[in-house]
PDB file of C-alpha atoms in Angstrom:
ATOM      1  CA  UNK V1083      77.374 110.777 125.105  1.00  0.00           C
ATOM      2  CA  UNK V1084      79.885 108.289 123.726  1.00  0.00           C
ATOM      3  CA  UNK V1085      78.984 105.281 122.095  1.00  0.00           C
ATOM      4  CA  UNK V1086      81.149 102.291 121.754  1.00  0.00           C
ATOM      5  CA  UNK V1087      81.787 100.401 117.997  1.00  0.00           C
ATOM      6  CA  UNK V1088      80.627  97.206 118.094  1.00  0.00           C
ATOM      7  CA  UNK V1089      82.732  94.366 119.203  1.00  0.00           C
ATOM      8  CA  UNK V1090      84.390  91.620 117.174  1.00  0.00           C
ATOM      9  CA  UNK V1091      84.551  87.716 117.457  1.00  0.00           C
ATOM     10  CA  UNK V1092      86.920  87.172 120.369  1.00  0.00           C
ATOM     11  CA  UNK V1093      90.760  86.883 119.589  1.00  0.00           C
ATOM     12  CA  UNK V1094      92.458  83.102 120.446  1.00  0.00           C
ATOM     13  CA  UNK V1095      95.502  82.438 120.450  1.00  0.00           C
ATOM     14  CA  UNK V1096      98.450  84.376 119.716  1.00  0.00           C
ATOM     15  CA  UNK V1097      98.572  87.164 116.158  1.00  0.00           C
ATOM     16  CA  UNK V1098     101.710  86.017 114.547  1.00  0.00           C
ATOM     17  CA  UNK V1099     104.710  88.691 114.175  1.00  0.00           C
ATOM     18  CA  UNK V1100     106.260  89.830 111.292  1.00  0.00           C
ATOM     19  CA  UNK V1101     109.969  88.137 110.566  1.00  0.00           C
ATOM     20  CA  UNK V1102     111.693  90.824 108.723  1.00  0.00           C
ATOM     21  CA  UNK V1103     113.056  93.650 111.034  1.00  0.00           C
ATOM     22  CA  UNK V1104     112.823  96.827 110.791  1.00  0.00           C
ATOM     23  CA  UNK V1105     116.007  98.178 109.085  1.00  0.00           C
ATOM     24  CA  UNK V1106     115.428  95.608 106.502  1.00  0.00           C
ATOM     25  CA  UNK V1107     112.287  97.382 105.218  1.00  0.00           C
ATOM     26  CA  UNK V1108     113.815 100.695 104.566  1.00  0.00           C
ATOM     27  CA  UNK V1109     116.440  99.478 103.112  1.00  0.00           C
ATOM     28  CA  UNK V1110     115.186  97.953 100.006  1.00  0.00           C
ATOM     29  CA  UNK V1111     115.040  99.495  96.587  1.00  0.00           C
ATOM     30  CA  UNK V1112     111.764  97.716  95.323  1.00  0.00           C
ATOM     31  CA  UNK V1113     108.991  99.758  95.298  1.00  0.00           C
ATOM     32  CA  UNK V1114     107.728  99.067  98.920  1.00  0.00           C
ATOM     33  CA  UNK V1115     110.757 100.042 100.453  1.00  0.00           C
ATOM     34  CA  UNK V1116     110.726 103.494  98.520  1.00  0.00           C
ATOM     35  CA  UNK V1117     107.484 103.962  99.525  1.00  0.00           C
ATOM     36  CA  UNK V1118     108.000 103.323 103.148  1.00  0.00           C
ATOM     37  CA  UNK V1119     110.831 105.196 103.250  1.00  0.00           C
ATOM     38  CA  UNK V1120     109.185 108.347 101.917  1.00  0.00           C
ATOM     39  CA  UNK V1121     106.357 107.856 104.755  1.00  0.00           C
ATOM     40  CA  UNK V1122     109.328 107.739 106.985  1.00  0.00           C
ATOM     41  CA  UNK V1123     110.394 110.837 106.282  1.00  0.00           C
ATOM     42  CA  UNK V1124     107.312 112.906 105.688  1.00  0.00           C
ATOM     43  CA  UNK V1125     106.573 111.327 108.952  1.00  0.00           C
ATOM     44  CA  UNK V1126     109.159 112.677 110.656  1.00  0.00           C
ATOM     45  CA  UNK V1127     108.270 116.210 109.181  1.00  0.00           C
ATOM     46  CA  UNK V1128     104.570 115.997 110.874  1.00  0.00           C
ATOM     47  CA  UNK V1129     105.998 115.251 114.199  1.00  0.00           C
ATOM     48  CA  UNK V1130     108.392 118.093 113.913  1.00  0.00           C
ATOM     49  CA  UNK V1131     105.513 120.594 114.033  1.00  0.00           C
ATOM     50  CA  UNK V1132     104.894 121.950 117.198  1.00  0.00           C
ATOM     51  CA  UNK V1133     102.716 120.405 119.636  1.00  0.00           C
ATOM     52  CA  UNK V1134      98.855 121.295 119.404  1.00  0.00           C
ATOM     53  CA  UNK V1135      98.070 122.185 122.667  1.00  0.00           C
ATOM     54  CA  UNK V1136      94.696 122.557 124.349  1.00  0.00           C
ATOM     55  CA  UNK V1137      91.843 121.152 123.800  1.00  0.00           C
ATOM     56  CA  UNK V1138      94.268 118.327 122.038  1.00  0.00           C
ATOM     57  CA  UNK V1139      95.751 116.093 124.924  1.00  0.00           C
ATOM     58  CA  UNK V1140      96.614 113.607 122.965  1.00  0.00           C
ATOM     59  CA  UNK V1141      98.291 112.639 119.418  1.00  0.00           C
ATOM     60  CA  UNK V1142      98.938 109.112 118.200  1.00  0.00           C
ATOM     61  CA  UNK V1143     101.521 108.425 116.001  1.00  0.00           C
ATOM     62  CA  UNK V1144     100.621 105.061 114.098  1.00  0.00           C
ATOM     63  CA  UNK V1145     103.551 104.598 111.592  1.00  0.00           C
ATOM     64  CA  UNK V1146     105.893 104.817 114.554  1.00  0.00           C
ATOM     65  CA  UNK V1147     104.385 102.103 117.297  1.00  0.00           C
ATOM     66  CA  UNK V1148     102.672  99.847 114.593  1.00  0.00           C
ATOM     67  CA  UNK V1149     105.685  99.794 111.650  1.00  0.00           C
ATOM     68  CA  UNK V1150     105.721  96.107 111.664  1.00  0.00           C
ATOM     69  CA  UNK V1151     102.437  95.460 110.453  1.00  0.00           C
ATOM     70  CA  UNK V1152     102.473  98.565 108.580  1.00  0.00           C
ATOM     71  CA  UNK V1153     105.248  97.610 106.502  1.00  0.00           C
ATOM     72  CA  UNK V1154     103.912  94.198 106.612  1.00  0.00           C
ATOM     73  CA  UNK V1155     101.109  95.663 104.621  1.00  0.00           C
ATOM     74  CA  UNK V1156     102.978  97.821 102.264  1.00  0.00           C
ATOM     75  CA  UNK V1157     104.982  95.017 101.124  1.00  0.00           C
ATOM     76  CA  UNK V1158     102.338  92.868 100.681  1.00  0.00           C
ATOM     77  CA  UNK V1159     100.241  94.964  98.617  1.00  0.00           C
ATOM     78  CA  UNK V1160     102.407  97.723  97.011  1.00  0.00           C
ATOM     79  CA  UNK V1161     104.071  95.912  94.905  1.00  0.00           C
ATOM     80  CA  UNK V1162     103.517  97.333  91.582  1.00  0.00           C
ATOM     81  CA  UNK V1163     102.329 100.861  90.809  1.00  0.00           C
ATOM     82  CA  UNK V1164      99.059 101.747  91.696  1.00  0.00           C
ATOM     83  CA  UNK V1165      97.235 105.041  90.863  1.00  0.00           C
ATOM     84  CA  UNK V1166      95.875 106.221  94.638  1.00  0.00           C
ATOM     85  CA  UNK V1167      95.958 108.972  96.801  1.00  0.00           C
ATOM     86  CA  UNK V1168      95.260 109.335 100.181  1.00  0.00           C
ATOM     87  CA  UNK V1169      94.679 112.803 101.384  1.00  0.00           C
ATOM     88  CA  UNK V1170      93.319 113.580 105.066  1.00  0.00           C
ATOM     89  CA  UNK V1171      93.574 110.396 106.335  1.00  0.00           C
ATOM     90  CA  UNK V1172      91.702 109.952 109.727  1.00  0.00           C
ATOM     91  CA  UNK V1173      92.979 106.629 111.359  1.00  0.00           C
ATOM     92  CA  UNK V1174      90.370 106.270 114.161  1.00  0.00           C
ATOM     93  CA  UNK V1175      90.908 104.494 117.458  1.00  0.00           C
ATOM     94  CA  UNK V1176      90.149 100.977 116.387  1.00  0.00           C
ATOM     95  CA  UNK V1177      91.735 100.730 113.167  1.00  0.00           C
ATOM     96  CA  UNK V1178      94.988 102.353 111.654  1.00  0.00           C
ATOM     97  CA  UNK V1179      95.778 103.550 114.655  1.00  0.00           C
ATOM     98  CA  UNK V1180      95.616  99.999 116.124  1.00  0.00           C
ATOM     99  CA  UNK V1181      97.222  98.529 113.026  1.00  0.00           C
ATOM    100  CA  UNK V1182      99.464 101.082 111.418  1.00  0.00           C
ATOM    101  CA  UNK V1183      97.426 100.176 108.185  1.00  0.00           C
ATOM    102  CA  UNK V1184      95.302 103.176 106.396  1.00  0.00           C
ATOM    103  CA  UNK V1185      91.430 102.347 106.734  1.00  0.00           C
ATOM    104  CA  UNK V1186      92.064  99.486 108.160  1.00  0.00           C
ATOM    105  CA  UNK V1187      89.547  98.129 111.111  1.00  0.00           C
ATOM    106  CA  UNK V1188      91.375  94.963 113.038  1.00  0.00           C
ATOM    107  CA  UNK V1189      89.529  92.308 112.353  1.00  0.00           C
ATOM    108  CA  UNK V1190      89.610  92.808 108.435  1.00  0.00           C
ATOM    109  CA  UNK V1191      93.557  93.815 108.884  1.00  0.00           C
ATOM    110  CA  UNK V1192      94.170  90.633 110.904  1.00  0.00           C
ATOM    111  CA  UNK V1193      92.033  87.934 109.334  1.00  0.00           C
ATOM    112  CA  UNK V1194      91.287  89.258 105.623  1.00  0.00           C
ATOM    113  CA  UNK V1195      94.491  90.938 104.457  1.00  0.00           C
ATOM    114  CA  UNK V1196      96.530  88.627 107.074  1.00  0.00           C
ATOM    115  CA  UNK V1197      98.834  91.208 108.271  1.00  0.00           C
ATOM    116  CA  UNK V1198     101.109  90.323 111.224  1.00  0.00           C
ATOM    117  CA  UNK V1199     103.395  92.127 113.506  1.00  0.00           C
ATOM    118  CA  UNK V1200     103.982  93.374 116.708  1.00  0.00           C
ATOM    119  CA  UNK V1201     102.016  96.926 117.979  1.00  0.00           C
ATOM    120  CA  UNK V1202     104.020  98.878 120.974  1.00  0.00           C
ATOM    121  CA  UNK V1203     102.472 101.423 123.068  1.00  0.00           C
ATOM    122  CA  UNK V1204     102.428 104.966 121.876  1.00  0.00           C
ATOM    123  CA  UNK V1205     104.240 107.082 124.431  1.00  0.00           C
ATOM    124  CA  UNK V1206     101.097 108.630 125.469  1.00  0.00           C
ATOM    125  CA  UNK V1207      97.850 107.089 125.501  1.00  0.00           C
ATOM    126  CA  UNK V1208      94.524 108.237 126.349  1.00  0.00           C
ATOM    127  CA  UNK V1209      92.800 105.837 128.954  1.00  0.00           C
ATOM    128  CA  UNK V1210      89.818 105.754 126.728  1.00  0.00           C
ATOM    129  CA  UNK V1211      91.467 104.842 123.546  1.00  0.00           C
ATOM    130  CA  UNK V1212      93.971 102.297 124.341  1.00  0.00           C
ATOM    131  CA  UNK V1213      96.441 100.831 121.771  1.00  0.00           C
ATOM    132  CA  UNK V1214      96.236  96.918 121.803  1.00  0.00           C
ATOM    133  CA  UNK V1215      97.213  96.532 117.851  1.00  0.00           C
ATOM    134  CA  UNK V1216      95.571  93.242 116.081  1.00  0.00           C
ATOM    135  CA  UNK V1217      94.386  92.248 119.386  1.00  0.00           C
ATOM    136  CA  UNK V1218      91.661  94.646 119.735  1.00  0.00           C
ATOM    137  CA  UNK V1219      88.034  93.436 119.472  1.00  0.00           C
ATOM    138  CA  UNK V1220      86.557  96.949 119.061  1.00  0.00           C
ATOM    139  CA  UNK V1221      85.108  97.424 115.690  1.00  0.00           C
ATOM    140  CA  UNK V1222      85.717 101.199 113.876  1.00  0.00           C
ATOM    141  CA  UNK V1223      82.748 103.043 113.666  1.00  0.00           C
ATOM    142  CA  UNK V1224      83.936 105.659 111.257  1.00  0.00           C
TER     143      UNK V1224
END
């Protein structure tokens, strides 16, 4: 049996979008924009692989329908060297892969770290796991 994650303070009002566009990220020479250009491309590696088939019906790809406020949260906090590594990352249905930011469960994403900017649709979405980005009042469980 499935259980749900608990369920967040409502959301009022509208989340705020980021301002700088997208081009504008991966273009920059700081350390932010290095960094999210090397996600970009190891990125596009992963989805190069061939598709996983059965029992996998599904595969979301954050860092391409939340890049706003992913990069909004690279930018904000990689801004000088750090010494971390992520390895294995899983993003969960009600946080990175809502927000496009690693570990990240909404609420905290939206409210504590202040990220903003606009989640699309992934280009397949499973009815039980929908993608509503900073919007979502499900809490991760994981």
């Amino acid at each position: 049996a499935e259980t749900a994650g608990p369920v967040m303070e409502p959301v009022t009002g509208t989340v705020p979008v980021a301002e700088e566009e997208e081009e504008e990220d991966d273009n920059n020479d700081d350390l932010a924009g290095r960094f999210l250009r090397l996600e970009r491309e190891q990125s596009a590696l992963l989805q190069a692989l061939p598709p996983f088939g059965e029992p996998v019906s599904h595969v979301y790809h954050p860092l391409d329908y939340a890049w706003e406020p992913h990069c909004d949260f690279v930018r904000r906090y990689c801004r000088t060297p750090k010494r971390v590594l992520f390895l294995g990352m899983n993003p969960g249905p009600f946080g990175m892969a809502q927000t496009g930011v690693p570990f990240g469960e909404v609420w905290h994403v939206r409210e504590w770290l202040r990220v903003v900017g606009g989640v699309k649709k992934p280009p397949s979405e499973h009815p039980k796991r929908p993608v509503l980005g900073l919007t979502c009042r499900r809490a991760e469980v994981s």
